[in-house]
Amino acid sequence: MQASQQKTTPNNGKAALSDVSELRRRAKEHLEGGAVTPSYSADKEMVIRLLNEALATEIVCTLRYRHHYFVAEGLAAESIKQEFLKHAQEEQAHADQISERIVQLGGDPNFDPEELADRSHAEYGTHNNDLAEMLRDDLVAERVAIESYREMIAYVGSDDSTTRRMLEGILAVEEEHAEELASMLASILRSGKIVT
Ligand SMILES: [Fe+2]
Ligand SMILES: [Fe+2]
């Protein structure tokens, strides 16, 4: 039957993958593109713009956690202080990963301090010296980051699998951060150590 013949020979018998010579020819085109080859199917400028927003988010989160690490001094909160420091270091590592990917895509990672707060999805926060408020600010920021990473992953889809895998790895860490913050907040609320 004609219909079943068409089913078993899709693309008129063409192989699903490009042949080696075609892959080599395309790889040699536009060598200045670096890691971005002609088969890259995402909207590169949009991906770079989204990654720069994620970079701003990570930098603002790094700054907020470092601030919390220093001001938590003397609040009988040594274990929470160490968590703030660990989160700051992990957010910094995310900023580095994202910057590297922006450069691979031919973009410029934007570290301009004047624009950081505007581009960041998460806020810096304003609460000094109140541990519960610090934890709440951090938890809100993590939840914002989780939502925006989920949206970015859905947007990138299968058009840029390297960026998507990186974002999925970062998302998993942000989910751990949110979980840790929620349990720290619950435990200090239970212990009644908060002055609001
Ligand atoms: Fe992060
Ligand atoms: Fe985080």
PDB file of C-alpha atoms and ligand atoms in Angstrom:
ATOM      1  CA  MET A   1       0.000   0.000   0.000  1.00  0.00           C
ATOM      2  CA  GLN A   2       1.223   3.435  -0.868  1.00  0.00           C
ATOM      3  CA  ALA A   3       0.434   4.948   2.552  1.00  0.00           C
ATOM      4  CA  SER A   4       2.411   2.319   4.477  1.00  0.00           C
ATOM      5  CA  GLN A   5       5.330   2.644   2.037  1.00  0.00           C
ATOM      6  CA  GLN A   6       5.452   6.372   2.783  1.00  0.00           C
ATOM      7  CA  LYS A   7       5.433   5.578   6.499  1.00  0.00           C
ATOM      8  CA  THR A   8       8.449   3.287   6.323  1.00  0.00           C
ATOM      9  CA  THR A   9      10.470   5.608   4.085  1.00  0.00           C
ATOM     10  CA  PRO A  10      10.177   9.080   5.603  1.00  0.00           C
ATOM     11  CA  ASN A  11      11.947  12.009   3.939  1.00  0.00           C
ATOM     12  CA  ASN A  12      12.027  10.051   0.667  1.00  0.00           C
ATOM     13  CA  GLY A  13      14.641   7.672   2.063  1.00  0.00           C
ATOM     14  CA  LYS A  14      16.948  10.420   3.344  1.00  0.00           C
ATOM     15  CA  ALA A  15      18.873   9.618   6.513  1.00  0.00           C
ATOM     16  CA  ALA A  16      17.610  11.304   9.691  1.00  0.00           C
ATOM     17  CA  LEU A  17      21.052  12.834  10.326  1.00  0.00           C
ATOM     18  CA  SER A  18      23.046  15.016   7.972  1.00  0.00           C
ATOM     19  CA  ASP A  19      25.944  13.211   6.319  1.00  0.00           C
ATOM     20  CA  VAL A  20      29.477  13.838   7.531  1.00  0.00           C
ATOM     21  CA  SER A  21      30.577  15.990   4.606  1.00  0.00           C
ATOM     22  CA  GLU A  22      27.522  18.209   5.018  1.00  0.00           C
ATOM     23  CA  LEU A  23      28.208  18.546   8.769  1.00  0.00           C
ATOM     24  CA  ARG A  24      31.827  19.495   8.034  1.00  0.00           C
ATOM     25  CA  ARG A  25      30.842  22.000   5.354  1.00  0.00           C
ATOM     26  CA  ARG A  26      28.361  23.699   7.686  1.00  0.00           C
ATOM     27  CA  ALA A  27      30.831  23.727  10.589  1.00  0.00           C
ATOM     28  CA  LYS A  28      33.327  25.598   8.393  1.00  0.00           C
ATOM     29  CA  GLU A  29      30.819  28.284   7.484  1.00  0.00           C
ATOM     30  CA  HIS A  30      30.916  31.408   9.620  1.00  0.00           C
ATOM     31  CA  LEU A  31      33.829  30.282  11.774  1.00  0.00           C
ATOM     32  CA  GLU A  32      33.637  33.512  13.733  1.00  0.00           C
ATOM     33  CA  GLY A  33      30.437  32.071  15.247  1.00  0.00           C
ATOM     34  CA  GLY A  34      32.540  29.870  17.553  1.00  0.00           C
ATOM     35  CA  ALA A  35      30.217  27.428  19.316  1.00  0.00           C
ATOM     36  CA  VAL A  36      27.218  28.752  17.343  1.00  0.00           C
ATOM     37  CA  THR A  37      26.976  26.675  14.168  1.00  0.00           C
ATOM     38  CA  PRO A  38      24.432  27.119  11.355  1.00  0.00           C
ATOM     39  CA  SER A  39      22.174  24.412  12.816  1.00  0.00           C
ATOM     40  CA  TYR A  40      21.658  26.488  15.988  1.00  0.00           C
ATOM     41  CA  SER A  41      17.936  27.103  15.753  1.00  0.00           C
ATOM     42  CA  ALA A  42      17.208  29.369  18.730  1.00  0.00           C
ATOM     43  CA  ASP A  43      16.784  33.135  18.506  1.00  0.00           C
ATOM     44  CA  LYS A  44      20.352  33.832  19.653  1.00  0.00           C
ATOM     45  CA  GLU A  45      19.826  37.500  20.485  1.00  0.00           C
ATOM     46  CA  MET A  46      16.812  36.633  22.626  1.00  0.00           C
ATOM     47  CA  VAL A  47      18.703  33.830  24.402  1.00  0.00           C
ATOM     48  CA  ILE A  48      21.577  36.246  25.155  1.00  0.00           C
ATOM     49  CA  ARG A  49      19.118  38.843  26.443  1.00  0.00           C
ATOM     50  CA  LEU A  50      17.426  36.284  28.728  1.00  0.00           C
ATOM     51  CA  LEU A  51      20.799  35.031  29.939  1.00  0.00           C
ATOM     52  CA  ASN A  52      21.833  38.596  30.760  1.00  0.00           C
ATOM     53  CA  GLU A  53      18.681  38.953  32.856  1.00  0.00           C
ATOM     54  CA  ALA A  54      19.554  35.680  34.617  1.00  0.00           C
ATOM     55  CA  LEU A  55      23.109  36.979  35.127  1.00  0.00           C
ATOM     56  CA  ALA A  56      21.774  40.155  36.749  1.00  0.00           C
ATOM     57  CA  THR A  57      19.523  38.007  38.973  1.00  0.00           C
ATOM     58  CA  GLU A  58      22.475  35.869  40.084  1.00  0.00           C
ATOM     59  CA  ILE A  59      24.669  38.904  40.804  1.00  0.00           C
ATOM     60  CA  VAL A  60      21.928  40.603  42.840  1.00  0.00           C
ATOM     61  CA  CYS A  61      21.335  37.332  44.736  1.00  0.00           C
ATOM     62  CA  THR A  62      25.086  36.964  45.381  1.00  0.00           C
ATOM     63  CA  LEU A  63      25.187  40.501  46.803  1.00  0.00           C
ATOM     64  CA  ARG A  64      22.094  39.968  48.946  1.00  0.00           C
ATOM     65  CA  TYR A  65      23.418  36.693  50.421  1.00  0.00           C
ATOM     66  CA  ARG A  66      26.835  38.221  51.115  1.00  0.00           C
ATOM     67  CA  HIS A  67      25.153  41.137  52.825  1.00  0.00           C
ATOM     68  CA  HIS A  68      23.090  38.734  54.926  1.00  0.00           C
ATOM     69  CA  TYR A  69      26.205  36.706  55.727  1.00  0.00           C
ATOM     70  CA  PHE A  70      27.941  39.751  57.195  1.00  0.00           C
ATOM     71  CA  VAL A  71      24.996  41.317  59.030  1.00  0.00           C
ATOM     72  CA  ALA A  72      23.898  38.001  60.559  1.00  0.00           C
ATOM     73  CA  GLU A  73      27.056  38.236  62.682  1.00  0.00           C
ATOM     74  CA  GLY A  74      26.230  38.282  66.367  1.00  0.00           C
ATOM     75  CA  LEU A  75      22.661  37.056  65.998  1.00  0.00           C
ATOM     76  CA  ALA A  76      23.416  33.625  67.416  1.00  0.00           C
ATOM     77  CA  ALA A  77      22.869  32.347  63.904  1.00  0.00           C
ATOM     78  CA  GLU A  78      26.174  30.750  62.977  1.00  0.00           C
ATOM     79  CA  SER A  79      24.645  27.859  61.024  1.00  0.00           C
ATOM     80  CA  ILE A  80      22.345  30.189  59.079  1.00  0.00           C
ATOM     81  CA  LYS A  81      25.251  32.536  58.444  1.00  0.00           C
ATOM     82  CA  GLN A  82      27.203  29.661  56.899  1.00  0.00           C
ATOM     83  CA  GLU A  83      24.202  28.862  54.684  1.00  0.00           C
ATOM     84  CA  PHE A  84      24.131  32.493  53.493  1.00  0.00           C
ATOM     85  CA  LEU A  85      27.814  32.223  52.573  1.00  0.00           C
ATOM     86  CA  LYS A  86      27.316  28.892  50.762  1.00  0.00           C
ATOM     87  CA  HIS A  87      24.360  30.291  48.812  1.00  0.00           C
ATOM     88  CA  ALA A  88      26.393  33.415  47.904  1.00  0.00           C
ATOM     89  CA  GLN A  89      29.156  31.195  46.519  1.00  0.00           C
ATOM     90  CA  GLU A  90      26.697  29.051  44.565  1.00  0.00           C
ATOM     91  CA  GLU A  91      24.959  32.109  43.079  1.00  0.00           C
ATOM     92  CA  GLN A  92      28.400  33.420  42.064  1.00  0.00           C
ATOM     93  CA  ALA A  93      29.140  30.096  40.377  1.00  0.00           C
ATOM     94  CA  HIS A  94      25.828  30.375  38.486  1.00  0.00           C
ATOM     95  CA  ALA A  95      26.776  33.912  37.376  1.00  0.00           C
ATOM     96  CA  ASP A  96      30.086  32.512  36.070  1.00  0.00           C
ATOM     97  CA  GLN A  97      28.386  29.650  34.177  1.00  0.00           C
ATOM     98  CA  ILE A  98      25.895  32.048  32.591  1.00  0.00           C
ATOM     99  CA  SER A  99      28.633  34.528  31.632  1.00  0.00           C
ATOM    100  CA  GLU A 100      30.611  31.765  29.938  1.00  0.00           C
ATOM    101  CA  ARG A 101      27.569  30.684  27.952  1.00  0.00           C
ATOM    102  CA  ILE A 102      26.820  34.276  26.880  1.00  0.00           C
ATOM    103  CA  VAL A 103      30.380  34.564  25.551  1.00  0.00           C
ATOM    104  CA  GLN A 104      30.074  31.191  23.751  1.00  0.00           C
ATOM    105  CA  LEU A 105      26.973  32.553  22.034  1.00  0.00           C
ATOM    106  CA  GLY A 106      28.883  35.636  20.902  1.00  0.00           C
ATOM    107  CA  GLY A 107      27.294  38.004  23.415  1.00  0.00           C
ATOM    108  CA  ASP A 108      28.641  40.300  26.096  1.00  0.00           C
ATOM    109  CA  PRO A 109      27.907  39.416  29.728  1.00  0.00           C
ATOM    110  CA  ASN A 110      26.556  42.622  31.211  1.00  0.00           C
ATOM    111  CA  PHE A 111      28.090  43.510  34.576  1.00  0.00           C
ATOM    112  CA  ASP A 112      27.156  47.195  34.420  1.00  0.00           C
ATOM    113  CA  PRO A 113      26.174  48.044  38.025  1.00  0.00           C
ATOM    114  CA  GLU A 114      23.841  50.855  36.920  1.00  0.00           C
ATOM    115  CA  GLU A 115      21.534  48.402  35.145  1.00  0.00           C
ATOM    116  CA  LEU A 116      21.788  45.391  37.431  1.00  0.00           C
ATOM    117  CA  ALA A 117      18.773  46.032  39.646  1.00  0.00           C
ATOM    118  CA  ASP A 118      16.557  46.798  36.629  1.00  0.00           C
ATOM    119  CA  ARG A 119      17.496  43.643  34.747  1.00  0.00           C
ATOM    120  CA  SER A 120      17.393  41.345  37.771  1.00  0.00           C
ATOM    121  CA  HIS A 121      14.215  39.330  38.272  1.00  0.00           C
ATOM    122  CA  ALA A 122      14.845  39.017  42.006  1.00  0.00           C
ATOM    123  CA  GLU A 123      15.157  42.009  44.333  1.00  0.00           C
ATOM    124  CA  TYR A 124      18.049  42.944  46.585  1.00  0.00           C
ATOM    125  CA  GLY A 125      15.767  43.269  49.635  1.00  0.00           C
ATOM    126  CA  THR A 126      15.873  45.826  52.409  1.00  0.00           C
ATOM    127  CA  HIS A 127      15.766  44.064  55.780  1.00  0.00           C
ATOM    128  CA  ASN A 128      18.807  44.501  57.983  1.00  0.00           C
ATOM    129  CA  ASN A 129      19.507  42.591  61.157  1.00  0.00           C
ATOM    130  CA  ASP A 130      16.202  40.745  61.279  1.00  0.00           C
ATOM    131  CA  LEU A 131      16.955  37.129  60.571  1.00  0.00           C
ATOM    132  CA  ALA A 132      13.389  36.109  59.749  1.00  0.00           C
ATOM    133  CA  GLU A 133      13.014  39.020  57.310  1.00  0.00           C
ATOM    134  CA  MET A 134      16.333  38.159  55.678  1.00  0.00           C
ATOM    135  CA  LEU A 135      15.234  34.557  55.229  1.00  0.00           C
ATOM    136  CA  ARG A 136      11.879  35.696  53.837  1.00  0.00           C
ATOM    137  CA  ASP A 137      13.582  38.030  51.333  1.00  0.00           C
ATOM    138  CA  ASP A 138      15.891  35.204  50.257  1.00  0.00           C
ATOM    139  CA  LEU A 139      13.031  32.753  49.919  1.00  0.00           C
ATOM    140  CA  VAL A 140      10.993  35.186  47.799  1.00  0.00           C
ATOM    141  CA  ALA A 141      14.027  35.833  45.582  1.00  0.00           C
ATOM    142  CA  GLU A 142      14.635  32.094  45.138  1.00  0.00           C
ATOM    143  CA  ARG A 143      11.002  31.502  44.227  1.00  0.00           C
ATOM    144  CA  VAL A 144      11.180  34.307  41.643  1.00  0.00           C
ATOM    145  CA  ALA A 145      14.386  32.781  40.237  1.00  0.00           C
ATOM    146  CA  ILE A 146      12.765  29.313  40.078  1.00  0.00           C
ATOM    147  CA  GLU A 147       9.801  30.676  38.120  1.00  0.00           C
ATOM    148  CA  SER A 148      11.977  32.609  35.692  1.00  0.00           C
ATOM    149  CA  TYR A 149      14.344  29.653  35.110  1.00  0.00           C
ATOM    150  CA  ARG A 150      11.351  27.400  34.415  1.00  0.00           C
ATOM    151  CA  GLU A 151      10.068  29.900  31.864  1.00  0.00           C
ATOM    152  CA  MET A 152      13.481  30.215  30.230  1.00  0.00           C
ATOM    153  CA  ILE A 153      13.844  26.422  30.000  1.00  0.00           C
ATOM    154  CA  ALA A 154      10.409  26.199  28.338  1.00  0.00           C
ATOM    155  CA  TYR A 155      11.339  29.019  25.940  1.00  0.00           C
ATOM    156  CA  VAL A 156      14.695  27.507  24.924  1.00  0.00           C
ATOM    157  CA  GLY A 157      13.180  24.031  24.521  1.00  0.00           C
ATOM    158  CA  SER A 158      15.180  21.879  22.129  1.00  0.00           C
ATOM    159  CA  ASP A 159      16.525  24.841  20.126  1.00  0.00           C
ATOM    160  CA  ASP A 160      19.618  25.262  22.335  1.00  0.00           C
ATOM    161  CA  SER A 161      20.187  22.124  24.379  1.00  0.00           C
ATOM    162  CA  THR A 162      23.458  23.342  25.948  1.00  0.00           C
ATOM    163  CA  THR A 163      21.789  26.431  27.391  1.00  0.00           C
ATOM    164  CA  ARG A 164      18.793  24.372  28.464  1.00  0.00           C
ATOM    165  CA  ARG A 165      20.943  21.818  30.334  1.00  0.00           C
ATOM    166  CA  MET A 166      22.821  24.617  32.080  1.00  0.00           C
ATOM    167  CA  LEU A 167      19.543  26.274  33.119  1.00  0.00           C
ATOM    168  CA  GLU A 168      18.150  22.952  34.369  1.00  0.00           C
ATOM    169  CA  GLY A 169      21.255  22.449  36.529  1.00  0.00           C
ATOM    170  CA  ILE A 170      20.921  25.947  37.997  1.00  0.00           C
ATOM    171  CA  LEU A 171      17.186  25.463  38.569  1.00  0.00           C
ATOM    172  CA  ALA A 172      17.848  22.312  40.621  1.00  0.00           C
ATOM    173  CA  VAL A 173      20.193  24.282  42.908  1.00  0.00           C
ATOM    174  CA  GLU A 174      17.689  27.147  43.290  1.00  0.00           C
ATOM    175  CA  GLU A 175      15.052  24.603  44.330  1.00  0.00           C
ATOM    176  CA  GLU A 176      17.445  23.266  46.998  1.00  0.00           C
ATOM    177  CA  HIS A 177      18.075  26.831  48.173  1.00  0.00           C
ATOM    178  CA  ALA A 178      14.350  27.521  48.502  1.00  0.00           C
ATOM    179  CA  GLU A 179      13.837  24.269  50.399  1.00  0.00           C
ATOM    180  CA  GLU A 180      16.695  25.054  52.816  1.00  0.00           C
ATOM    181  CA  LEU A 181      15.455  28.603  53.407  1.00  0.00           C
ATOM    182  CA  ALA A 182      11.896  27.435  54.058  1.00  0.00           C
ATOM    183  CA  SER A 183      13.076  24.921  56.634  1.00  0.00           C
ATOM    184  CA  MET A 184      15.430  27.426  58.340  1.00  0.00           C
ATOM    185  CA  LEU A 185      12.621  29.973  58.478  1.00  0.00           C
ATOM    186  CA  ALA A 186      10.193  27.401  59.909  1.00  0.00           C
ATOM    187  CA  SER A 187      12.715  26.336  62.533  1.00  0.00           C
ATOM    188  CA  ILE A 188      13.487  29.845  63.795  1.00  0.00           C
ATOM    189  CA  LEU A 189       9.771  30.681  63.829  1.00  0.00           C
ATOM    190  CA  ARG A 190       9.204  27.562  65.973  1.00  0.00           C
ATOM    191  CA  SER A 191      12.018  28.420  68.333  1.00  0.00           C
ATOM    192  CA  GLY A 192      10.508  31.875  68.826  1.00  0.00           C
ATOM    193  CA  LYS A 193      13.822  33.637  68.381  1.00  0.00           C
ATOM    194  CA  ILE A 194      12.363  36.321  66.184  1.00  0.00           C
ATOM    195  CA  VAL A 195      11.741  39.916  67.078  1.00  0.00           C
ATOM    196  CA  THR A 196       9.508  41.471  64.423  1.00  0.00           C
TER     197      THR A 196
HETATM  198 FE    FE B   1      21.601  30.949  41.423  1.00  0.00          FE
HETATM  199 FE    FE B   2      19.636  30.415  44.797  1.00  0.00          FE
END
